[in-house]
Short mmCIF file of C-alpha atoms and ligand atoms in Angstrom, two decimals:
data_model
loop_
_atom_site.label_atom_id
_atom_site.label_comp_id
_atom_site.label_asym_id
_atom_site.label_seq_id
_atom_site.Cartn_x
_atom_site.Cartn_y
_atom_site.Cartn_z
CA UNK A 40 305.97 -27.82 56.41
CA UNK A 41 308.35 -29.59 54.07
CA UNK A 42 306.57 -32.63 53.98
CA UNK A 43 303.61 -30.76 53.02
CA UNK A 44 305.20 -29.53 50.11
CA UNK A 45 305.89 -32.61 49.18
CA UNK A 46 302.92 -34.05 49.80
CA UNK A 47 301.16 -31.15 47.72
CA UNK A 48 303.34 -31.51 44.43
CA UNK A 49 303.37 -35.30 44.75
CA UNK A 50 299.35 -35.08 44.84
CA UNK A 51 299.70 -33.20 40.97
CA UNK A 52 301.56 -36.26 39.68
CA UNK A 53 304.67 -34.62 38.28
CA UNK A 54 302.57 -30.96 37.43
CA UNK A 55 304.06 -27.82 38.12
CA UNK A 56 302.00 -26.09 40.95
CA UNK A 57 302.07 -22.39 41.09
CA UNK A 58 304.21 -20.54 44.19
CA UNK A 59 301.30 -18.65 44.37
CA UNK A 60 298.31 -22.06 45.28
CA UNK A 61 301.56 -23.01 47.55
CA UNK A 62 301.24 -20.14 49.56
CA UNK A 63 297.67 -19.72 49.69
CA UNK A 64 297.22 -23.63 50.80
CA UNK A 65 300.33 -23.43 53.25
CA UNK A 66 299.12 -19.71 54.52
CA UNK A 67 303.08 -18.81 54.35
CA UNK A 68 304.55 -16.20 52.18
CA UNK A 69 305.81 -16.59 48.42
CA UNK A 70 309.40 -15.71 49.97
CA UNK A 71 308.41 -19.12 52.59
CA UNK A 72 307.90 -21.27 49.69
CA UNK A 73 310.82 -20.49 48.07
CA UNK A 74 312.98 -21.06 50.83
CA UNK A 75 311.15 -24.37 51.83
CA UNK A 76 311.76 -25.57 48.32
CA UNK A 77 315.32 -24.97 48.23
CA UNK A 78 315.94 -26.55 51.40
CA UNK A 79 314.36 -29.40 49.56
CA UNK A 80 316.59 -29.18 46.62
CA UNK A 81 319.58 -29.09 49.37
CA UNK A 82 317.96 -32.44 51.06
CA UNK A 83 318.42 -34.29 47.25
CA UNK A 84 314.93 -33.79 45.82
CA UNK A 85 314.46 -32.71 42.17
CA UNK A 86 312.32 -29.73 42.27
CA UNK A 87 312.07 -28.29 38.58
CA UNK A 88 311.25 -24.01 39.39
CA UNK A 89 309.93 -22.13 36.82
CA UNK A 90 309.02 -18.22 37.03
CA UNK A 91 305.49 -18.38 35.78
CA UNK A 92 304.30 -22.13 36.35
CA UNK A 93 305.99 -23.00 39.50
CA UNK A 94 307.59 -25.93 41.10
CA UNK A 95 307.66 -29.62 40.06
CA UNK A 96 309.13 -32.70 41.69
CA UNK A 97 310.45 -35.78 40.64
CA UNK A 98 308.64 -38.40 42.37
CA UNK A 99 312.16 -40.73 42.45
CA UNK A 100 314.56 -38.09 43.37
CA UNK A 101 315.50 -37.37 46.96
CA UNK A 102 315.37 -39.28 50.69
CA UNK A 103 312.40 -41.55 50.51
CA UNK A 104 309.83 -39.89 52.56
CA UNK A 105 306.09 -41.29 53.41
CA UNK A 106 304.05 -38.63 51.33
CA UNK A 107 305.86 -40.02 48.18
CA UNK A 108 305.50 -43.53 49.62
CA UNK A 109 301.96 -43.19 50.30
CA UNK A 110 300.94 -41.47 46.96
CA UNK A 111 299.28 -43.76 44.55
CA UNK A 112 300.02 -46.63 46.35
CA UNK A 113 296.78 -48.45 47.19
CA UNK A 114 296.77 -51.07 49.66
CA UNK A 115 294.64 -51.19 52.70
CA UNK A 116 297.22 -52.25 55.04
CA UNK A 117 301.17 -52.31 53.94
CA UNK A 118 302.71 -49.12 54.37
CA UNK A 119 299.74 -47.46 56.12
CA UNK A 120 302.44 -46.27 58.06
CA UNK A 121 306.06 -45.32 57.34
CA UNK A 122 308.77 -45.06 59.84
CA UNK A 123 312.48 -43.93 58.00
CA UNK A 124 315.23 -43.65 59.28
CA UNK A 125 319.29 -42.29 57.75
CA UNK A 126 320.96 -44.99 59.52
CA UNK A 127 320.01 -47.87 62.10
CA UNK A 128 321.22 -50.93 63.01
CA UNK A 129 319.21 -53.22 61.69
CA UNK A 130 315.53 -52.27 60.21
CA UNK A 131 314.33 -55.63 62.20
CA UNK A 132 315.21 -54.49 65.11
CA UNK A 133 313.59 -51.18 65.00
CA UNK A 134 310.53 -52.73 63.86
CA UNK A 135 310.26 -55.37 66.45
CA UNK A 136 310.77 -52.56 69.15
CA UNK A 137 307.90 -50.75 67.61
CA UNK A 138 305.89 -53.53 67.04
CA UNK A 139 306.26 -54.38 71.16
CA UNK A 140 305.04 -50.60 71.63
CA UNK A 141 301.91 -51.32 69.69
CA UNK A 142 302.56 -50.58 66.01
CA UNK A 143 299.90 -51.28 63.40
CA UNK A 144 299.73 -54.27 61.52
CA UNK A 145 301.37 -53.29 58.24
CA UNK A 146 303.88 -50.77 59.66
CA UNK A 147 306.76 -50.34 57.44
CA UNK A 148 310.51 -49.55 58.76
CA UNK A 149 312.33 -48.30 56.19
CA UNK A 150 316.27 -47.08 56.38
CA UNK A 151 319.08 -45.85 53.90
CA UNK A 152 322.05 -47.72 55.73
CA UNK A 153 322.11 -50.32 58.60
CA UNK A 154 325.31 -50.88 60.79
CA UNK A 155 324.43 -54.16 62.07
CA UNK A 156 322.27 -55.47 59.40
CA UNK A 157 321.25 -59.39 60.17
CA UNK A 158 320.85 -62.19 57.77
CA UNK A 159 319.81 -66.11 59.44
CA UNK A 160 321.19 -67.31 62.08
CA UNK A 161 323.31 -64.61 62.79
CA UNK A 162 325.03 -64.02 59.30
CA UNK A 163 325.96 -60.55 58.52
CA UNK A 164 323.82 -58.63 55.81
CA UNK A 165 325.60 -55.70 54.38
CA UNK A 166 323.74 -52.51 54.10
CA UNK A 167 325.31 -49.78 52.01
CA UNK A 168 323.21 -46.61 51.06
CA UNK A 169 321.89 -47.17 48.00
CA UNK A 170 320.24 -50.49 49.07
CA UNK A 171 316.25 -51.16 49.86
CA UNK A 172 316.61 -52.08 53.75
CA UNK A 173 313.09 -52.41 55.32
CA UNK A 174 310.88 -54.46 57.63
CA UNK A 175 307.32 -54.91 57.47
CA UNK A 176 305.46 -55.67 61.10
CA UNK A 177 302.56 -58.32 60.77
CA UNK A 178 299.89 -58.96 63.17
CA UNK A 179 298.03 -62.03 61.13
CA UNK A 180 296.29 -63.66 64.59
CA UNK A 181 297.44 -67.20 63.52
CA UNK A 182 299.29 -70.12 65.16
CA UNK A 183 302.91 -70.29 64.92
CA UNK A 184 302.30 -73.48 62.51
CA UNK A 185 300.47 -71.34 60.29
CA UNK A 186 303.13 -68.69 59.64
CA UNK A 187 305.63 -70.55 58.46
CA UNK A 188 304.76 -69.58 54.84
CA UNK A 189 305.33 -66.27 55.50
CA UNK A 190 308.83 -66.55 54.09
CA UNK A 191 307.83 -67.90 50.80
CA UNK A 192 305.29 -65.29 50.40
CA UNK A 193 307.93 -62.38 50.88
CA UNK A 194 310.54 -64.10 48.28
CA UNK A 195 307.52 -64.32 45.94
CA UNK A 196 306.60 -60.54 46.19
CA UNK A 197 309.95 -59.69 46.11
CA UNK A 198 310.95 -61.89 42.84
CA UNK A 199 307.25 -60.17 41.02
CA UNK A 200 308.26 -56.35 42.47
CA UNK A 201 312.04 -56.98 40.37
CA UNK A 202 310.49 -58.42 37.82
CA UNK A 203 307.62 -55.72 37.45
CA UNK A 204 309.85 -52.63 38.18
CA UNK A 205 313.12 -53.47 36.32
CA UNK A 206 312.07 -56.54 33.62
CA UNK A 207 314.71 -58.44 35.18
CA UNK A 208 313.90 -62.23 35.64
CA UNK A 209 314.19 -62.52 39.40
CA UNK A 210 313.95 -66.54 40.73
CA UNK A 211 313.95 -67.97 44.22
CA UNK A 212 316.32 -70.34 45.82
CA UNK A 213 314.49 -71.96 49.02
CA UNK A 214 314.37 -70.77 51.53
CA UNK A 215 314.80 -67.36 51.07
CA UNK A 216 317.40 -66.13 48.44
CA UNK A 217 316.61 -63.97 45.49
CA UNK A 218 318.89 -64.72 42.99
CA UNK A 219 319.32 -62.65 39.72
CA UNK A 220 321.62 -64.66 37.01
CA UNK A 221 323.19 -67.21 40.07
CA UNK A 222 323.99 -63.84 42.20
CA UNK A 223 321.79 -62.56 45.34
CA UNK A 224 320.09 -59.89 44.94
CA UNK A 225 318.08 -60.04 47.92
CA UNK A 226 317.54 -62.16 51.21
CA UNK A 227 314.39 -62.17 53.82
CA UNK A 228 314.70 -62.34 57.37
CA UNK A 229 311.51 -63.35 58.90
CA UNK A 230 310.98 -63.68 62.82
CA UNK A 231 308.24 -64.43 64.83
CA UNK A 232 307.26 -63.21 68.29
CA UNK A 233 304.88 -64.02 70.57
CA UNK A 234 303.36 -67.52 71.75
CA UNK A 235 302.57 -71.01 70.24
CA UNK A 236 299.28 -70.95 70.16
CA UNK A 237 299.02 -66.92 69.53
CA UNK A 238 301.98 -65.13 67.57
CA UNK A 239 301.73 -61.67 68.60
CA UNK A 240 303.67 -60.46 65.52
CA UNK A 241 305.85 -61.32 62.68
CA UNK A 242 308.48 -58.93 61.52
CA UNK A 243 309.32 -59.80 57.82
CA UNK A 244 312.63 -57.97 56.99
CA UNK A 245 313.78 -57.39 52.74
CA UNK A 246 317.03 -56.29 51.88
CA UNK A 247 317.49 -55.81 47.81
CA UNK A 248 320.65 -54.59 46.60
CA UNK A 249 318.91 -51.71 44.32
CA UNK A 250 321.55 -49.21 43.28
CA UNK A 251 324.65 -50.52 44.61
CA UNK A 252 328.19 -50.17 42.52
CA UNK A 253 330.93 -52.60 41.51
CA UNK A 254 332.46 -51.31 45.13
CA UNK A 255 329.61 -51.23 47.60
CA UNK A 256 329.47 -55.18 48.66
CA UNK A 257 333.34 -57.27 48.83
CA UNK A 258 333.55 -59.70 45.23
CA UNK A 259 333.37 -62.75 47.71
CA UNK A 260 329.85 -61.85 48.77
CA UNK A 261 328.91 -63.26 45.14
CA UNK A 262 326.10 -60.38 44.75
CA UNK A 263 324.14 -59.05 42.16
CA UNK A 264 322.82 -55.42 41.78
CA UNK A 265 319.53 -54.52 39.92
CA UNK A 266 321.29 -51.14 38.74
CA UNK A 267 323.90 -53.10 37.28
CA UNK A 268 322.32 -55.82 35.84
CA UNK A 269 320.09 -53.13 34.46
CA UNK A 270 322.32 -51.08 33.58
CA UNK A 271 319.88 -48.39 34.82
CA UNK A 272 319.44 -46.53 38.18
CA UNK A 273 316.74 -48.25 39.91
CA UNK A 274 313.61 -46.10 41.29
CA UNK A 275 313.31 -46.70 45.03
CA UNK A 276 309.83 -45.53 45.46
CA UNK A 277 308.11 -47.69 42.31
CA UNK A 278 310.31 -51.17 43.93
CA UNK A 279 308.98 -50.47 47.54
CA UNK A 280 305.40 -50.11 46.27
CA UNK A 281 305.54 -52.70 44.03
CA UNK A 282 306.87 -54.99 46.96
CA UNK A 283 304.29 -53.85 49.49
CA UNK A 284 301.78 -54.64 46.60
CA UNK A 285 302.64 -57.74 46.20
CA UNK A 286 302.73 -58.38 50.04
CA UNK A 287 299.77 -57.23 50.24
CA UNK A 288 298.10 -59.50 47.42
CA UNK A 289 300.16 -62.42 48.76
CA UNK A 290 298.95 -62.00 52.23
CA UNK A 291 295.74 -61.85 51.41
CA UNK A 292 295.43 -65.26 49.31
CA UNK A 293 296.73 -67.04 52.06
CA UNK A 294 294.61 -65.93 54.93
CA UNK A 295 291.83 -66.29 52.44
CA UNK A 296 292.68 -70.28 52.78
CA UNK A 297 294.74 -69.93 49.18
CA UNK A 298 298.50 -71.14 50.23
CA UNK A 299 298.26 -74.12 47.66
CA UNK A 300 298.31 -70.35 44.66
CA UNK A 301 300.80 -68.93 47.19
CA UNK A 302 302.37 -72.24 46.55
CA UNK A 303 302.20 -72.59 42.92
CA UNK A 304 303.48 -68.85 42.69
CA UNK A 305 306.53 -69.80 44.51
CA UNK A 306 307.28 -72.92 42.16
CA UNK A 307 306.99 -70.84 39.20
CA UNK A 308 310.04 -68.48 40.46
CA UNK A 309 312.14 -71.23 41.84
CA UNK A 310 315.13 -71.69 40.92
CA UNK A 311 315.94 -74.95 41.96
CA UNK A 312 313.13 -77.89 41.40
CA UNK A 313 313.75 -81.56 40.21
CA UNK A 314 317.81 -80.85 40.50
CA UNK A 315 320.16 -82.08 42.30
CA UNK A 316 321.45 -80.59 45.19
CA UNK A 317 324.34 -80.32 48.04
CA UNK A 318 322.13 -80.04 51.55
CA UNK A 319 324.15 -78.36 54.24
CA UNK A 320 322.53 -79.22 57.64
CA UNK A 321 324.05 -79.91 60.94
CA UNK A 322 327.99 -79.70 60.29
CA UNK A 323 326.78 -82.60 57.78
CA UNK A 324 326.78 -82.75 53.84
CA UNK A 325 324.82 -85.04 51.55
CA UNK A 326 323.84 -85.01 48.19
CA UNK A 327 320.00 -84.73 47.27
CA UNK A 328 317.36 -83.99 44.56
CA UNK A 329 314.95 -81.21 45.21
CA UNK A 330 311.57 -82.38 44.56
CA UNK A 331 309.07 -79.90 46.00
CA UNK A 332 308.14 -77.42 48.48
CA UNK A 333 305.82 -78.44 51.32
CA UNK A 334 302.72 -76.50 53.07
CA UNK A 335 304.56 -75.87 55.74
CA UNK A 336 307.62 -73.98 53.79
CA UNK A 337 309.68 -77.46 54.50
CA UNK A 338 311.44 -77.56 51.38
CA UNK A 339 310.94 -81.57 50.33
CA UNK A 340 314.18 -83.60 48.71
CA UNK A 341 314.77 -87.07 47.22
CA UNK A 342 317.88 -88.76 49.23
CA UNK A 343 320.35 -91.23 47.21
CA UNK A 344 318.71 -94.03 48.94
CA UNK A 345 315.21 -92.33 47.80
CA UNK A 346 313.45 -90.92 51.06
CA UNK A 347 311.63 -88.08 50.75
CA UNK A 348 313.01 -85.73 53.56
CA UNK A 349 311.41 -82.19 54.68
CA UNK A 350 314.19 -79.96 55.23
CA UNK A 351 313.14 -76.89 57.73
CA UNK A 352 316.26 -75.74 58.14
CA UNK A 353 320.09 -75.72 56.78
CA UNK A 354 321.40 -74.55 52.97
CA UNK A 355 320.75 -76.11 49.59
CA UNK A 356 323.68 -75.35 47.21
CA UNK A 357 323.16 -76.91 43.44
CA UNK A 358 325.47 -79.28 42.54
CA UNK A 359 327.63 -78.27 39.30
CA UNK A 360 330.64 -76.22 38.79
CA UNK A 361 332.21 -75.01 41.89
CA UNK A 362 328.22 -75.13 43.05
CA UNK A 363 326.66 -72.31 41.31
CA UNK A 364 323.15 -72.18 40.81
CA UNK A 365 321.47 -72.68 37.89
CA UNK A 366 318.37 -71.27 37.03
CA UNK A 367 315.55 -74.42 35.37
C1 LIG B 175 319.41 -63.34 54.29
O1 LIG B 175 320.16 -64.04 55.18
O2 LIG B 175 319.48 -63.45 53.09
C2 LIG B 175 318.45 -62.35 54.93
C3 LIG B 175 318.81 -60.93 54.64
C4 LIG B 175 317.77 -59.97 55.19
C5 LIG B 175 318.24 -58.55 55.15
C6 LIG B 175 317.17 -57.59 55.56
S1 LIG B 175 317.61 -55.94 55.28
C7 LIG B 175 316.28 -55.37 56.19
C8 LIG B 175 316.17 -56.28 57.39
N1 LIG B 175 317.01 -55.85 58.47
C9 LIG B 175 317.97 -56.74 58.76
O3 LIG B 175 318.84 -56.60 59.65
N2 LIG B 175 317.86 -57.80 57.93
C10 LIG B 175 316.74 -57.65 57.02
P1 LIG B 175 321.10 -65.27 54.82
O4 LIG B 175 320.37 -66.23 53.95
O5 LIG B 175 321.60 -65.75 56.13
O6 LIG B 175 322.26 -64.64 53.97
C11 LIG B 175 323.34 -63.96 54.56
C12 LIG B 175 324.55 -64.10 53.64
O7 LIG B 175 324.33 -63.34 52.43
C13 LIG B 175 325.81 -63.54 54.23
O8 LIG B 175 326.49 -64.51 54.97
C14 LIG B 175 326.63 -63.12 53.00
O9 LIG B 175 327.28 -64.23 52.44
C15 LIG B 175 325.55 -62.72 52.01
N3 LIG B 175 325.32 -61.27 51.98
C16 LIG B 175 325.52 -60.34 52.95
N4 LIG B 175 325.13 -59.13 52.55
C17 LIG B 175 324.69 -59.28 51.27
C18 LIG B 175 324.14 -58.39 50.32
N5 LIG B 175 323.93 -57.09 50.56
N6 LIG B 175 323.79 -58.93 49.11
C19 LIG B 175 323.95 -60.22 48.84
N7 LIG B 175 324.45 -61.10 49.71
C20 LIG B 175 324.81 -60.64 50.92
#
C-alpha cells in the first residue's frame, strides 16, 4: 500500500494530491492515508501535508524505492526491474544469484550498505550508507571475446552520469577507475558467467562514493566524494537514472556494431593517454607510455625499448610525484 502511495504522488511530479483522490484510488479511509503517509515520513521520505491540498513528496528524499526509480526514467531495458536491499554483502553477489534463477536482462540490484563489498581480484571495496552500491545483470548473447568492452562502457556511463548530475568533470583511468581531481570516486566490477562460446550473463557492478563524509572511507583509501567535491548533497535517484541511461545508450551502440564511438567516448574521459606510466603486472614493475586503448579493452603502451604491448590485466599508476594521477 505504501509503495502505492508513492507511486501515486511520484506520478504528479512533485504536486500535492488531495487525501481525498488518495482514498478514493486506494479504496482505504482518509484516517488510512494519513497513517500510511506518516509511516512514510517515519521511513525518511519528505512528504509536505497540507490541510486543503494534500500530500507532496520529494522525489530525492527517503530509501530509494523502484516507483521513484522507475518514474520518468525511460529506457527499455535497465532498471525494468529493481531489487533493493538495507544491507548485503556484496550487490554482485546478489545479482549473480538472481541472475542464475532467471532474472531479466537489465535487472538492477541496488543496496544502501554492503559488508563484504568486492573490488578486482579480491580487493576490498568499502560500502558505507550513503554510497551508490548496485549491479546491473546483462544477458547480451555474445562470445566471451566480445564482452570484454563491457568495462569501458560502464566507466564511460558512469564518468557522463557525474558529469550530467553534479557538473563535476569525472575522467577514467583504464581499466576501470573513476577518478575525480586524482581521487576515486568510483570503481566497476564486471564478471562474466557462463561459457566461451555463449556467456550466459554478465553482472556489471558500480560503486560511486555519492554522499559520503570526511569520516566514512580511512584517508589512505585516497577517495573522493561527489558531495564533497560538490559541496552539495548528491540526489541518489537523478545519478542512478542518469547511469542506467547512459548504460543503456552505451549498450546499445555497441551491439549495434558501434564500439570504435564506444571507443572514442572512452578516450575523451581518459585520464591517462600519451603519458608515461608505472605498469604493475606480475610482482613486476616497468616504466611505459600509454598510447591507446584497444578493441578488445587491452589497454595498449609504448615500452622503453618501443614495443607496443596490450596490457589485459595488472595496474597503471602515472609516473610523477609520489605517482598521482594527472588528469591531460
Ligand atoms: C574496483 O576495484 O574499483 C571495483 C569496485 C566495484 C564496487 C562495486 S559496488 C557494487 C558492486 N558490488 C561489489 O561488491 N562490488 C561492486 P579495484 O580497482 O580493485 O579497487 C579496489 C581498491 O579501491 C581497494 O583496494 C581500495 O584501495 C580502494 N577502495 C576501496 N573502497 C573504496 C571506495 N569506497 N572508494 C574509493 N576507493 C576505494
Amino acid at each position: 500500500m505504501r509503495e502505492k502511495i508513492l507511486g501515486l504522488l511520484l506520478a504528479r511530479g512533485g504536486e500535492f494530491v488531495s487525501g481525498e483522490e488518495l482514498s478514493k484510488v486506494l479504496g482505504i479511509s482518509r484516517a488510512g492515508v494519513w497513517k500510511h503517509i506518516s509511516h512514510l515520513r517515519e521511513e525518511g521520505y519528505s512528504i509536505a501535508s497540507q490541510t486543503r491540498l494534500g500530500h507532496r513528496l520529494e522525489r530525492n528524499s527517503g530509501p530509494l524505492n523502484k516507483y521513484v526509480l522507475g518514474h520518468n526514467l525511460g529506457t527499455a531495458k535497465m532498471g525494468r526491474e529493481f531489487v533493493i536491499r538495507h544491507e548485503v554483502s556484496s550487490t554482485n553477489e546478489v545479482a549473480k544469484e538472481l541472475a542464475r534463477a532467471g532474472a531479466l536482462d537489465g535487472t538492477v540490484v541496488l543496496a544502501e550498505t554492503q559488508n563484504g563489498g568486492r573490488g578486482r581480484r579480491g580487493r576490498q571495496w568499502l560500502s558505507p550508507q550513503g554510497g551508490i552500491w548496485l549491479s546491473v545483470i546483462l544477458r547480451p548473447g555474445l562470445e566471451l571475446k566480445d564482452v570484454a568492452s563491457y568495462t569501458l562502457l560502464a566507466g564511460v556511463a558512469v564518468a557522463l552520469a557525474i558529469n550530467k548530475v553534479t557538473g563535476l568533470k569525472a575522467g577514467i583511468k583504464w581499466p576501470n577507475d573513476i577518478l575525480i581531481r586524482n581521487k576515486k570516486v568510483g570503481g566497476i566490477l564486471a564478471e562474466v558467467f557462463g561459457e566461451w562460446q555463449a556467456v550466459d550473463f554478465l553482472v556489471i557492478g558500480i560503486g560511486v562514493n555519492a554522499n559520503l563524509g570526511e569520516q566514512d572511507l580511512p584517508p589512505e583509501v585516497m577517495a573522493a566524494s561527489l558531495s564533497l567535491e560538490s559541496g552539495r548533497p548528491v540526489l541518489p535517484v537523478d545519478l542512478i537514472q542518469a547511469m542506467l541511461r547512459e548504460l543503456e545508450r552505451l549498450e546499445q551502440l555497441l551491439l549495434a556494431g558501434k564500439l570504435s564511438e564506444v571507443l572514442a567516448e572512452w578516450r575523451s574521459m581518459a585520464v591517462c593517454l600519451n603519458c608515461a606510466v608505472v605498469v604493475k603486472e606480475h610482482k613486476e614493475e616497468w616504466l611505459a607510455e600509454s598510447i591507446d586503448i584497444a578493441e578488445d579493452g587491452a589497454l595498449i603502451v609504448k615500452t622503453a625499448d618501443n614495443r607496443l604491448v596490450k596490457l589485459y590485466s595488472g595496474e597503471v599508476s602515472l609516473r610523477g610525484s609520489r605517482g598521482d594521477y594527472n588528469f591531460n
